[in-house]
Coordinates of C-alpha atoms in Angstrom, one line a residue:
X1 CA -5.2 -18.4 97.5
X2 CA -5.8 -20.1 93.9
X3 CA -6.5 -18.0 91.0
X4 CA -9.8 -19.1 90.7
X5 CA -10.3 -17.9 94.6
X6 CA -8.8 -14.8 93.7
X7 CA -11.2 -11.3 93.2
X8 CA -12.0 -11.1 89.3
X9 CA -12.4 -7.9 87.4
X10 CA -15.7 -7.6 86.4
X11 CA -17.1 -5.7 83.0
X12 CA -17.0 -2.2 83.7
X13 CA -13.4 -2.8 84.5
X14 CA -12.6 -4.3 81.2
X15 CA -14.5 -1.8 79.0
X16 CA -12.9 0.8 81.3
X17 CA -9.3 -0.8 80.4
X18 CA -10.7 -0.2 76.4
X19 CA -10.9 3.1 77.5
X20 CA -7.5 4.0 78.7
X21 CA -5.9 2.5 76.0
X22 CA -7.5 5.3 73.6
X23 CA -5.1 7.8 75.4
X24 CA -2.4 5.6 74.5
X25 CA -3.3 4.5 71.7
X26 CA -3.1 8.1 70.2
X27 CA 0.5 9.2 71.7
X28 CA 2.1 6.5 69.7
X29 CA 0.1 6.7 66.9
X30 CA 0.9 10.8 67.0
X31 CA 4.9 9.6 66.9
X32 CA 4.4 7.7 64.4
X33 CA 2.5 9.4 62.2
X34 CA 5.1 12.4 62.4
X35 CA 8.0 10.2 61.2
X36 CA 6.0 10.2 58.0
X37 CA 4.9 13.6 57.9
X38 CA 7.9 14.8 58.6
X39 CA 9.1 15.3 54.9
X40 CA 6.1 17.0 53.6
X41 CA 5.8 19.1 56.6
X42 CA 9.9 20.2 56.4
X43 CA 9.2 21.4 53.0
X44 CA 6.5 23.1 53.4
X45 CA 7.5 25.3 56.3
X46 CA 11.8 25.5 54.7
X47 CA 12.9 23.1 58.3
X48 CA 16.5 22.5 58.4
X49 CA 17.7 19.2 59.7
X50 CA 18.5 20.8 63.3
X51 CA 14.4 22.5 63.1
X52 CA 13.5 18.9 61.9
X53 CA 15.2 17.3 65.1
X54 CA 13.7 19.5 67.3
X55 CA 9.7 19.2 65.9
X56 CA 10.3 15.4 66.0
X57 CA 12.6 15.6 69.7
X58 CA 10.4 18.4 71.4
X59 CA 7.6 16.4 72.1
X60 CA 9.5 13.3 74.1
X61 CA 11.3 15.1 75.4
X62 CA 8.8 17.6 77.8
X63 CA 6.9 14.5 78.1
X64 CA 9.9 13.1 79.9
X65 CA 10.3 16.2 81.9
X66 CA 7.2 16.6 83.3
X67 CA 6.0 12.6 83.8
X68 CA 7.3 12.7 87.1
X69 CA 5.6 15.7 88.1
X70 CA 2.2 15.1 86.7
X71 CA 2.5 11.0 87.6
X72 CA 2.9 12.1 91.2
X73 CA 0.0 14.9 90.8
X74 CA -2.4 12.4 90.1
X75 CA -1.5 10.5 93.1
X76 CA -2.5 13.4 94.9
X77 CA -5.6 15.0 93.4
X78 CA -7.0 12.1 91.7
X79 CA -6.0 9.9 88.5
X80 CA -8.7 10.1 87.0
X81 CA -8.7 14.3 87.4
X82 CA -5.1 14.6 85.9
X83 CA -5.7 12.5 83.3
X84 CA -9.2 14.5 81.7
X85 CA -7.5 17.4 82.2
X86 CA -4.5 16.3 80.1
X87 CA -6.9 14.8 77.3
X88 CA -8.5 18.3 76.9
X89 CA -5.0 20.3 76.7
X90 CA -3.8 17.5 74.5
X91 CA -6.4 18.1 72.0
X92 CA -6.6 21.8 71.6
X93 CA -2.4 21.5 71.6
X94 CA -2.5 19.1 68.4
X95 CA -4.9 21.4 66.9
X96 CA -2.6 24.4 67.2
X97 CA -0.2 22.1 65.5
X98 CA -2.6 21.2 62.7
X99 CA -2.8 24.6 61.6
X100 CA 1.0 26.0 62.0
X101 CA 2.0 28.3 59.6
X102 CA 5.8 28.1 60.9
X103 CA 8.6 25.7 62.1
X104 CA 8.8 28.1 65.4
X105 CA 4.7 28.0 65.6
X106 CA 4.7 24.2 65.2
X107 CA 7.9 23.3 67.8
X108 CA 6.1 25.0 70.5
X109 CA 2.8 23.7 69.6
X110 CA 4.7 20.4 70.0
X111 CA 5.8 21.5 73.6
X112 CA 2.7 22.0 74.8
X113 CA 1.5 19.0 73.6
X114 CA 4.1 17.4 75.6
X115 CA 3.2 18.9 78.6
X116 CA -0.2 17.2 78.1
X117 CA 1.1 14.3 77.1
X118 CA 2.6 13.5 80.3
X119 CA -0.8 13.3 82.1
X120 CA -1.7 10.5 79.8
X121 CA 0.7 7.5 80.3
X122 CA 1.2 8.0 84.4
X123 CA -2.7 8.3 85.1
X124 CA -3.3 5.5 82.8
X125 CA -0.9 2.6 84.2
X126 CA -1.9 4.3 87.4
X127 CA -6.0 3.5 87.2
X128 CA -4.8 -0.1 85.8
X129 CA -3.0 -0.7 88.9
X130 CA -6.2 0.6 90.6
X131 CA -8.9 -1.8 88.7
X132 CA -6.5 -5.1 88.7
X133 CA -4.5 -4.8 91.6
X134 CA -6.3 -8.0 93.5
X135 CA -5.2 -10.3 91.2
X136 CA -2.0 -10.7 89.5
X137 CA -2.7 -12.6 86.5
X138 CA -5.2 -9.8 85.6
X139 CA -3.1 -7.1 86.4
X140 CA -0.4 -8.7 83.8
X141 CA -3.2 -9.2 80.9
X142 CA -4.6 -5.8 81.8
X143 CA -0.8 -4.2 81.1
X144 CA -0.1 -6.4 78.5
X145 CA -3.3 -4.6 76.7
X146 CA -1.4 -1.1 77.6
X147 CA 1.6 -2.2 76.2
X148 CA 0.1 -3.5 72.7
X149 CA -2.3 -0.4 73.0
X150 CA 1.0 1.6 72.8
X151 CA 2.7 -0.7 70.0
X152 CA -0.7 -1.0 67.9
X153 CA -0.6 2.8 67.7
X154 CA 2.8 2.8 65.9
X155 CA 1.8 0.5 63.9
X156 CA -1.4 1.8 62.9
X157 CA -0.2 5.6 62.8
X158 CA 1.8 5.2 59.8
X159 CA -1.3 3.5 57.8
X160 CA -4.1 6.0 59.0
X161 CA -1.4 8.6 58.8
X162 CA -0.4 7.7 55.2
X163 CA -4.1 7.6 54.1
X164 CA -4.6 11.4 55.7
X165 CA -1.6 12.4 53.8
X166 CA -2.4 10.8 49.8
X167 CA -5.5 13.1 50.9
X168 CA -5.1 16.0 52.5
X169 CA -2.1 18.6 54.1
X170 CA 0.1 17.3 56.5
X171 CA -1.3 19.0 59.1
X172 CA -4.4 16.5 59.2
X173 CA -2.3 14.3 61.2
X174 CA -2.9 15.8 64.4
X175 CA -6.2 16.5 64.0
X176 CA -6.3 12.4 64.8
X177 CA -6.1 13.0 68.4
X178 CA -9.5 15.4 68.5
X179 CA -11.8 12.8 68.2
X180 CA -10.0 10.3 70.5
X181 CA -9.7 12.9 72.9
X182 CA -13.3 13.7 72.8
X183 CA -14.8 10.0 73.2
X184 CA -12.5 10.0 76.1
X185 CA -13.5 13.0 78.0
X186 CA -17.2 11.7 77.7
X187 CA -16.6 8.3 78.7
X188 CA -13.8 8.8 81.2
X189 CA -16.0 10.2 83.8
X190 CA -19.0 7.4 83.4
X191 CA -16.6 4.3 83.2
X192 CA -13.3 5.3 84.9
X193 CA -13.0 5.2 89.0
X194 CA -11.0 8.1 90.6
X195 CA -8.1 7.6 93.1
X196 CA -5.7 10.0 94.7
X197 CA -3.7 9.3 98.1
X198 CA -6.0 10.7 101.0
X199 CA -2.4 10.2 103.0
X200 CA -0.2 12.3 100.0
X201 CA 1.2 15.7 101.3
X202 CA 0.9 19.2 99.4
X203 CA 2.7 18.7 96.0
X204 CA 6.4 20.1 97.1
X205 CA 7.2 23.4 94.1
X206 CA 10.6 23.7 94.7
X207 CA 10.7 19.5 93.9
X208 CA 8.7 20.2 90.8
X209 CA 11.2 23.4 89.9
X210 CA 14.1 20.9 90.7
X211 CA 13.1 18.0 88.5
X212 CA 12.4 20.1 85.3
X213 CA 15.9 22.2 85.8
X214 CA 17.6 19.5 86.0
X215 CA 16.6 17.0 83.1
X216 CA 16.1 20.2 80.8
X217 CA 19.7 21.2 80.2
X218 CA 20.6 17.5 80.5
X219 CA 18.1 16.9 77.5
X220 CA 19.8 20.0 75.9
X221 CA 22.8 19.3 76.0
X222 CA 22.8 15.5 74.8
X223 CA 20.9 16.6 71.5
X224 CA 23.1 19.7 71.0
X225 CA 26.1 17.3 71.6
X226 CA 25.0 14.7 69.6
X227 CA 24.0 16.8 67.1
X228 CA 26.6 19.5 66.3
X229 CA 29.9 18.2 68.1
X230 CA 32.0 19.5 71.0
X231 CA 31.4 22.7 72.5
X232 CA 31.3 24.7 75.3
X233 CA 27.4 25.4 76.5
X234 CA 26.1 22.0 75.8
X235 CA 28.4 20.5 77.8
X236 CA 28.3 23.3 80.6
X237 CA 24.5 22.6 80.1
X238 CA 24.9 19.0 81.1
X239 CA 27.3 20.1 84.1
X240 CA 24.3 22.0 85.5
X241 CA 22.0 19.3 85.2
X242 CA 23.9 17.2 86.8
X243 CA 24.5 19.6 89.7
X244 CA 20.7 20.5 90.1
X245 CA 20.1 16.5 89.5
X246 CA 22.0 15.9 92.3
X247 CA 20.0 18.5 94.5
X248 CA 16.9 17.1 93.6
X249 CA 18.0 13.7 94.5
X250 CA 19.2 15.0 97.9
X251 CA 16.0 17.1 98.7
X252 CA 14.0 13.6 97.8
X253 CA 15.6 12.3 101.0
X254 CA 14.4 14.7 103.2
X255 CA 11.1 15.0 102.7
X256 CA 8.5 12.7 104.3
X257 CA 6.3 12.5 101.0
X258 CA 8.8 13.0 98.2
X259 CA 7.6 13.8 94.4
X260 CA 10.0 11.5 93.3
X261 CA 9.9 7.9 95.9
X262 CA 13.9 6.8 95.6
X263 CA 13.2 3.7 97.6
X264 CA 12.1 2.3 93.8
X265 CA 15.9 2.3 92.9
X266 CA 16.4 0.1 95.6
X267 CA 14.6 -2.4 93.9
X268 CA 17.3 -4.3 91.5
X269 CA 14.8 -5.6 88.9
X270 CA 13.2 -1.7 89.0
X271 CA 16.6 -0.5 88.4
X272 CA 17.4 -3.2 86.2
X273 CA 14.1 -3.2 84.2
X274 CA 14.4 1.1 83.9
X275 CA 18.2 1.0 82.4
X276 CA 16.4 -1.8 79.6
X277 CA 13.5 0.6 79.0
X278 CA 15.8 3.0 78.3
X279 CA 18.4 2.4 76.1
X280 CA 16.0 0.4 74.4
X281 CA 13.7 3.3 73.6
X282 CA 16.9 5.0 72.5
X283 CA 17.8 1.8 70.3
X284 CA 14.0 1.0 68.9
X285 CA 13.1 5.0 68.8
X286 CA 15.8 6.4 67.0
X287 CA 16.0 3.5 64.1
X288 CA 12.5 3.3 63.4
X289 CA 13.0 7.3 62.8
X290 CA 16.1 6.3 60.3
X291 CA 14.2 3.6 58.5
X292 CA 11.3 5.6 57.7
X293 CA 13.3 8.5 56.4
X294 CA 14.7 5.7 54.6
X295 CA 11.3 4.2 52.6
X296 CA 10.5 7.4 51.7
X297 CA 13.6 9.2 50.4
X298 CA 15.4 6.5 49.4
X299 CA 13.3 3.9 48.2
X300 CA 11.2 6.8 46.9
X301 CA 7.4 5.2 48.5
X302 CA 3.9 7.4 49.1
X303 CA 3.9 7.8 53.2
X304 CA 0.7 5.6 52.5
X305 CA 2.8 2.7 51.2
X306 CA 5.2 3.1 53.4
X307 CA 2.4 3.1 56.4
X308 CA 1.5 -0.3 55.3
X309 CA 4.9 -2.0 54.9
X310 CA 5.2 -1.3 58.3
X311 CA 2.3 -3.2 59.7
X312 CA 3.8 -6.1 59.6
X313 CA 6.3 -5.2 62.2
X314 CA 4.0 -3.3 64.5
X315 CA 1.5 -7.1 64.7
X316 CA 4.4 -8.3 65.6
X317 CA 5.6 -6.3 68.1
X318 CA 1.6 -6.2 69.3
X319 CA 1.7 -10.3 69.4
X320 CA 4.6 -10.9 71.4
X321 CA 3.8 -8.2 74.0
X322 CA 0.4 -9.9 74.6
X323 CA 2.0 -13.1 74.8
X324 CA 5.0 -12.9 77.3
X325 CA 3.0 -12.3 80.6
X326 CA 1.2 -15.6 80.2
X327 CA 4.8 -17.1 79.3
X328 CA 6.3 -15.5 81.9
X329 CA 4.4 -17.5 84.1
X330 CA 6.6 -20.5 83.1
X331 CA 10.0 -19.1 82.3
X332 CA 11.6 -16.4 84.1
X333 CA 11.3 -13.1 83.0
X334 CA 15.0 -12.6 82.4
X335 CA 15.3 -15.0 80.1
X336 CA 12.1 -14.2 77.9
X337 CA 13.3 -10.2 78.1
X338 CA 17.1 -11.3 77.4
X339 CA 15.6 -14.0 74.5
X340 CA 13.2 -11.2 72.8
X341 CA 16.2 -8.9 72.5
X342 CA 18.5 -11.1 71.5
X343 CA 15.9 -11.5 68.4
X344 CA 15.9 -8.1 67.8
X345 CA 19.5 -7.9 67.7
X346 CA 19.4 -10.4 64.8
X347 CA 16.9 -8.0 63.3
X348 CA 19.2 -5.2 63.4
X349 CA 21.8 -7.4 61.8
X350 CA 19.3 -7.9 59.0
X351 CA 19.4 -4.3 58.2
X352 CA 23.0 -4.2 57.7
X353 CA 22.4 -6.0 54.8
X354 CA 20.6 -3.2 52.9
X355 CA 21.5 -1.7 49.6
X356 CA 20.5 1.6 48.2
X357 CA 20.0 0.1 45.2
X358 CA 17.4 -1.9 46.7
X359 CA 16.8 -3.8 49.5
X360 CA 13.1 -3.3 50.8
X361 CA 12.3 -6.8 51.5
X362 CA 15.3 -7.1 53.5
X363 CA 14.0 -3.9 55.7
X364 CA 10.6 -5.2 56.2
X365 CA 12.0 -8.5 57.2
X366 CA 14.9 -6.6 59.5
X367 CA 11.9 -4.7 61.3
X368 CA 9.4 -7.0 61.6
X369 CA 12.2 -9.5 63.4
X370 CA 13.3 -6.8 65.5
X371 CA 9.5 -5.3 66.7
X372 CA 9.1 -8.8 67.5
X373 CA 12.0 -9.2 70.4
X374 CA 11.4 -5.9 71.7
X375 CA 7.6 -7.2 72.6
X376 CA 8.2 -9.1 75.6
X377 CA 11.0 -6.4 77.1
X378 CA 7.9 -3.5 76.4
X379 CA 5.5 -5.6 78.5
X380 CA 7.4 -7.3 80.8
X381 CA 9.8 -4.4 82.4
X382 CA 6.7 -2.2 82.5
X383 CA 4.9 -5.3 85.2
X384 CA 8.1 -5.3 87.2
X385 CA 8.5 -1.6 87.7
X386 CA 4.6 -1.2 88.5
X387 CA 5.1 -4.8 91.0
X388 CA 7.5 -2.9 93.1
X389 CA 5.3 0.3 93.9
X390 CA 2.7 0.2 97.1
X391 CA -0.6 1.1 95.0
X392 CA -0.7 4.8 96.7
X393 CA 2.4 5.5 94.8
X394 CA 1.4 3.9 91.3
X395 CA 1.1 7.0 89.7
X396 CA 4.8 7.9 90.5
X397 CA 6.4 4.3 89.6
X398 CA 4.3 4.8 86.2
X399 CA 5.7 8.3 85.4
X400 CA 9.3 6.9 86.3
X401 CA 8.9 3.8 83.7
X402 CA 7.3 6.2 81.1
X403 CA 9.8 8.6 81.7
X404 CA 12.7 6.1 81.0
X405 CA 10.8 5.4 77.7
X406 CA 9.9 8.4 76.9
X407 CA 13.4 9.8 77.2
X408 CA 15.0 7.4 75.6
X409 CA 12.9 7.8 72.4
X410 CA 13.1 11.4 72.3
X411 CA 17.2 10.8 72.3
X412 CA 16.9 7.9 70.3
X413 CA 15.6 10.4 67.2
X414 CA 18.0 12.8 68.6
X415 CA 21.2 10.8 69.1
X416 CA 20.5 8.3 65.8
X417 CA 19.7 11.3 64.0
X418 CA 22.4 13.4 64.4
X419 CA 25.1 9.8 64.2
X420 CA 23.0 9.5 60.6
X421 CA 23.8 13.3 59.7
X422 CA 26.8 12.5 60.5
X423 CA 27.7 9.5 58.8
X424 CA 25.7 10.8 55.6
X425 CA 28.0 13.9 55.4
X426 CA 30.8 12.1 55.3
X427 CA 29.7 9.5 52.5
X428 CA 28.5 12.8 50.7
X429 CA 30.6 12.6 47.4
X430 CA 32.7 15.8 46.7
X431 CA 32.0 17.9 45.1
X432 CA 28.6 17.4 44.4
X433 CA 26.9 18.8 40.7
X434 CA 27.3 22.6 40.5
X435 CA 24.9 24.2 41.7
X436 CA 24.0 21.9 44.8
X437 CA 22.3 24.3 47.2
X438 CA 23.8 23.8 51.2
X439 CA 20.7 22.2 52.3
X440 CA 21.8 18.9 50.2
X441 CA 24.7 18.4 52.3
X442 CA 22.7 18.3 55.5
X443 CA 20.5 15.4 54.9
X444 CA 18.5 13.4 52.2
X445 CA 15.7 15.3 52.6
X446 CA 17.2 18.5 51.7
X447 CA 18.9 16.5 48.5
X448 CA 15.8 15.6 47.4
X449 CA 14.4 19.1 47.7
X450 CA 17.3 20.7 46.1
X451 CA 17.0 17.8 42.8
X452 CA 14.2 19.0 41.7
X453 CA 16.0 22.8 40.9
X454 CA 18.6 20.7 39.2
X455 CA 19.3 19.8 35.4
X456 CA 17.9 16.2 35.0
X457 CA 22.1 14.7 34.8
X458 CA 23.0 16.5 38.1
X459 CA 19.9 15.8 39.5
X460 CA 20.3 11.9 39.2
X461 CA 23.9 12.3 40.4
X462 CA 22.9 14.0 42.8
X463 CA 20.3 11.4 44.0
X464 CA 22.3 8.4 43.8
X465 CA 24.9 10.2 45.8
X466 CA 22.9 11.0 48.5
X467 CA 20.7 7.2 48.4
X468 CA 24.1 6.0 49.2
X469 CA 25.0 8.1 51.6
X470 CA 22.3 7.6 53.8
X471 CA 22.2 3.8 53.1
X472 CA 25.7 3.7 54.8
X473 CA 23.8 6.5 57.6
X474 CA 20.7 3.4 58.1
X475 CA 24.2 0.7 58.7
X476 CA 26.1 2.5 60.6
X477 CA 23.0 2.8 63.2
X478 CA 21.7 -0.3 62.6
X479 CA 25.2 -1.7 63.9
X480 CA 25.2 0.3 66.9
X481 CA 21.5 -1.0 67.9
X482 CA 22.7 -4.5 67.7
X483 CA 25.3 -3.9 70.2
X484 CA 23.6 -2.3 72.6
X485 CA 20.5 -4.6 72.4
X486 CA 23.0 -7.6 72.9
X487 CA 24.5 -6.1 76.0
X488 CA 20.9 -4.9 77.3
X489 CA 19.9 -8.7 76.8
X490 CA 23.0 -9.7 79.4
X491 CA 21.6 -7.3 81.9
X492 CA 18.6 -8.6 81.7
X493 CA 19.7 -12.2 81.9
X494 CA 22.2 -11.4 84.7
X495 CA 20.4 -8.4 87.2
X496 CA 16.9 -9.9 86.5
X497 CA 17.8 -13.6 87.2
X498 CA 16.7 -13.9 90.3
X499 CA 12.4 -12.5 89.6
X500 CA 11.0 -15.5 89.7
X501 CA 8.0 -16.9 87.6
X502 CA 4.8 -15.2 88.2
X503 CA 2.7 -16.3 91.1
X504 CA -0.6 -17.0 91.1
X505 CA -0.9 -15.0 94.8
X506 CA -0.8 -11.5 94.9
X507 CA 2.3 -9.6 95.2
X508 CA 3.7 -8.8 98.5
X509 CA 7.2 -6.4 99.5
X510 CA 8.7 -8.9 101.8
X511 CA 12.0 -8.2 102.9
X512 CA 14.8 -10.8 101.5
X513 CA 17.7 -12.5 103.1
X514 CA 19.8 -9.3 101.7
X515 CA 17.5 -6.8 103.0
X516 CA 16.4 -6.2 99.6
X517 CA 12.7 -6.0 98.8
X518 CA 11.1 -9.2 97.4
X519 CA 9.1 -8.0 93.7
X520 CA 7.2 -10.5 91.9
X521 CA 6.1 -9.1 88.4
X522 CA 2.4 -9.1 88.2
X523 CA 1.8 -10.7 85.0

């Protein structure tokens, strides 16, 4: 069959696909819009650097826990169902969080927005697989739309973000999902079709139980590692999720409809494609976090002005994600995933280079490099996961590539973070000007707050002290991301070798010479 024989997508399915990006739009813009708010907001309500981790971390990482649960409850009920319902929790959760009058009140807001949250990026790559299935080259576009959807969010957050905050309180930045929410709940229903598995069992609890008890105290205990060093509940935490991981995994096979479908991993480009989505997230997540603490307490700019230094990097990261399905069609995927990397690697390398003493073209030029490589691995991972799912299970193969990302972003800010606190404490000149309150010792955010109680000598000691500090925190991660984005670029290049080009025929599980399931990526 030719492409032009192929079924097209008509209108309503296009202005449909508008529609599910507004979802998605709005969780990255919401992440990124935090990153800036997160100074004014940590002042405000007194946050310590652990409180700051968490109201930045808590979000990701429910999202991450319950994906798989609500991707595979929207198989089941409908897609459509799960996602409306989501969009109206999500809402009233970021307007809790818009009025918080505490660092406890705003952290669980945050988890409850989470829990929402995880009905929006499942049920939305779902419905896309539903609308565009038919034909390939569609299907590809249509993602490569979700995928920019989700980088022009971070790139616009910061801009919208830093107009709401030269204007009004910090907690004007949630309110920015209310409106999306609402357009979405009236048009969902008129525009969107619905789909659940008439075939899908009862939705299994003690699965659902499993799943959450066992990434919970996994996510706990990385951050708590990463975070405060060695000790004993952490790591005890980690033990049990392991254990109850491994339960999970083993109830999974017994089951005849399982909440979580295993086969996937059987799949070496799914496999390949999730450990990529991943560890980038952790990479691209946890830098961006670093760098924007970065603009704003060190090279002292409005969130506003920082916002729009960082447009650049999210057109970018927009361009190259809407370009690699169609050049995926002429060069493997591997190599356009391990080429876009290997770009952003050289990025990273850029922003080494950066002094505290200046520097800001460099970082601009550093981001804007590395937003670009990570386009094509954004877009093109997501088609090869999705390729590999029967339609019925859509929902779940969605919720297992957004948890990857999700996850990894969460423990990106977490993990980069806490290697930053780190590596500023130790750069911290000692002793610092008398008087220096604790809280200056814990990050550059609580140095800045504590300057301003200072005599004007100590307090520009103090400040150059701690610029530098945390200059040496934004190398010392910077270095780590290039290694790990260079070595994600030779799994790419090796496990994902064999994916061929993108064919013009719809994608069909055949079953290779090794027995191993033969996935073309639909893009």
């Amino acid at each position: 069959m030719t492409t032009v024989d192929m079924p097209q997508a008509g209108r309503k399915e296009w202005i449909a696909l508008a529609v599910l990006a507004l979802p998605t739009l709005l969780v990255s813009m919401d992440l990124s819009v935090l990153n800036l708010a997160l100074p004014h907001l940590s002042e405000d309500l007194h946050a310590n650097s652990v409180e700051q981790l968490w109201i930045i971390d808590s979000y990701g990482f429910v999202v991450a826990a319950f994906l798989i649960t609500m991707g595979t409850l929207g198989d089941r009920i409908g897609r459509r169902k799960v996602l409306l319902i989501g969009a109206a929790a999500f809402g009233i959760a970021s307007t809790v969080a818009a009025f918080s009058t505490s660092t406890p009140m705003l952290i669980t807001a945050r988890v409850l927005m989470g829990v929402a949250g995880a009905t929006l990026a499942p049920s939305t790559l779902a419905l896309i697989v539903n609308m565009f299935y038919r034909n390939p080259k569609q299907m590809g576009a249509a993602i490569g739309v979700w995928v920019s959807a989700f980088m022009g969010g971070l790139a616009l957050g910061p801009v919208v973000g830093g107009v709401m905050l030269q204007f009004f309180w910090w907690g004007s930045v949630f309110l920015l999902s209310v409106p999306i929410m609402v357009v979405l709940l009236i048009a969902g229903p008129l525009l969107l079709p619905e789909f659940s598995n008439p075939e899908a069992k009862r939705l299994d609890p003690l699965s659902v139980l499993l799943s959450l008890a066992g990434l919970m105290p996994i996510i706990y205990g990385i951050k708590e590692l990463a975070q405060n060093g060695w000790s004993l509940v952490p790591a005890l935490a980690i033990v049990i999720g392991v254990v109850l991981g491994a339960v999970f995994v083993v109830r999974q096979r017994t089951l005849e409809d399982p909440l979580m479908d295993l086969r996937l991993f059987g799949h070496r480009q799914v496999s390949a494609a999730l450990v990529i989505n991943i560890f980038g997230a952790v990479v691209g997540g946890g830098t961006i976090f670093v760098v924007n603490v970065w603009l704003q307490a060190v090279e002292g700019l409005s969130p506003l002005k920082a916002g729009l230094l960082m447009m650049p990097s999210g057109a970018a990261m927009v361009i190259t994600a809407m370009s690699a399905p169609a050049i995926a069609r002429k060069i493997r995927p591997a190599y356009v995933i391990a080429a876009g990397l290997t770009v952003a690697a050289i990025g990273y390398l850029v922003l080494t280079q950066v002094g505290s003493d200046g520097g800001l073209a460099l970082v601009i030029t550093g981001v804007t490099i590395t937003s670009a490589g990570s386009g094509p691995q954004a877009a093109l991972t997501t088609n090869l996961i999705l390729a590999a799912s029967p339609q019925e299970r859509s929902g779940a193969a969605a919720s297992l590539s957004e948890t990857c990302g999700q996850l990894g972003i969460a423990l990106g800010a977490g993990v980069m973070g806490a290697i930053a606190t780190a590596v500023y404490g130790a750069n911290l000149a000692d002793p610092l000007p008398a008087g220096t309150p604790q809280s200056a010792h814990e990050s550059v955010i609580g140095a800045l707050t504590a300057a301003k109680d200072l005599p004007s000598d100590s307090a520009n000691a103090l400040l150059r002290t701690a610029h530098d500090a945390f200059t040496s925190s934004l190398t010392a991660v910077c270095v780590i991301s290039t290694v790990v984005l260079l070595g994600l670029a030779a799994i790419a290049a090796i496990m994902l070798r064999h994916v061929g080009v993108t064919s013009n025929a719809p994608a069909e599980a055949e079953a290779s010479d090794a027995g191993e399931p033969s996935v073309q990526p639909a893009g």
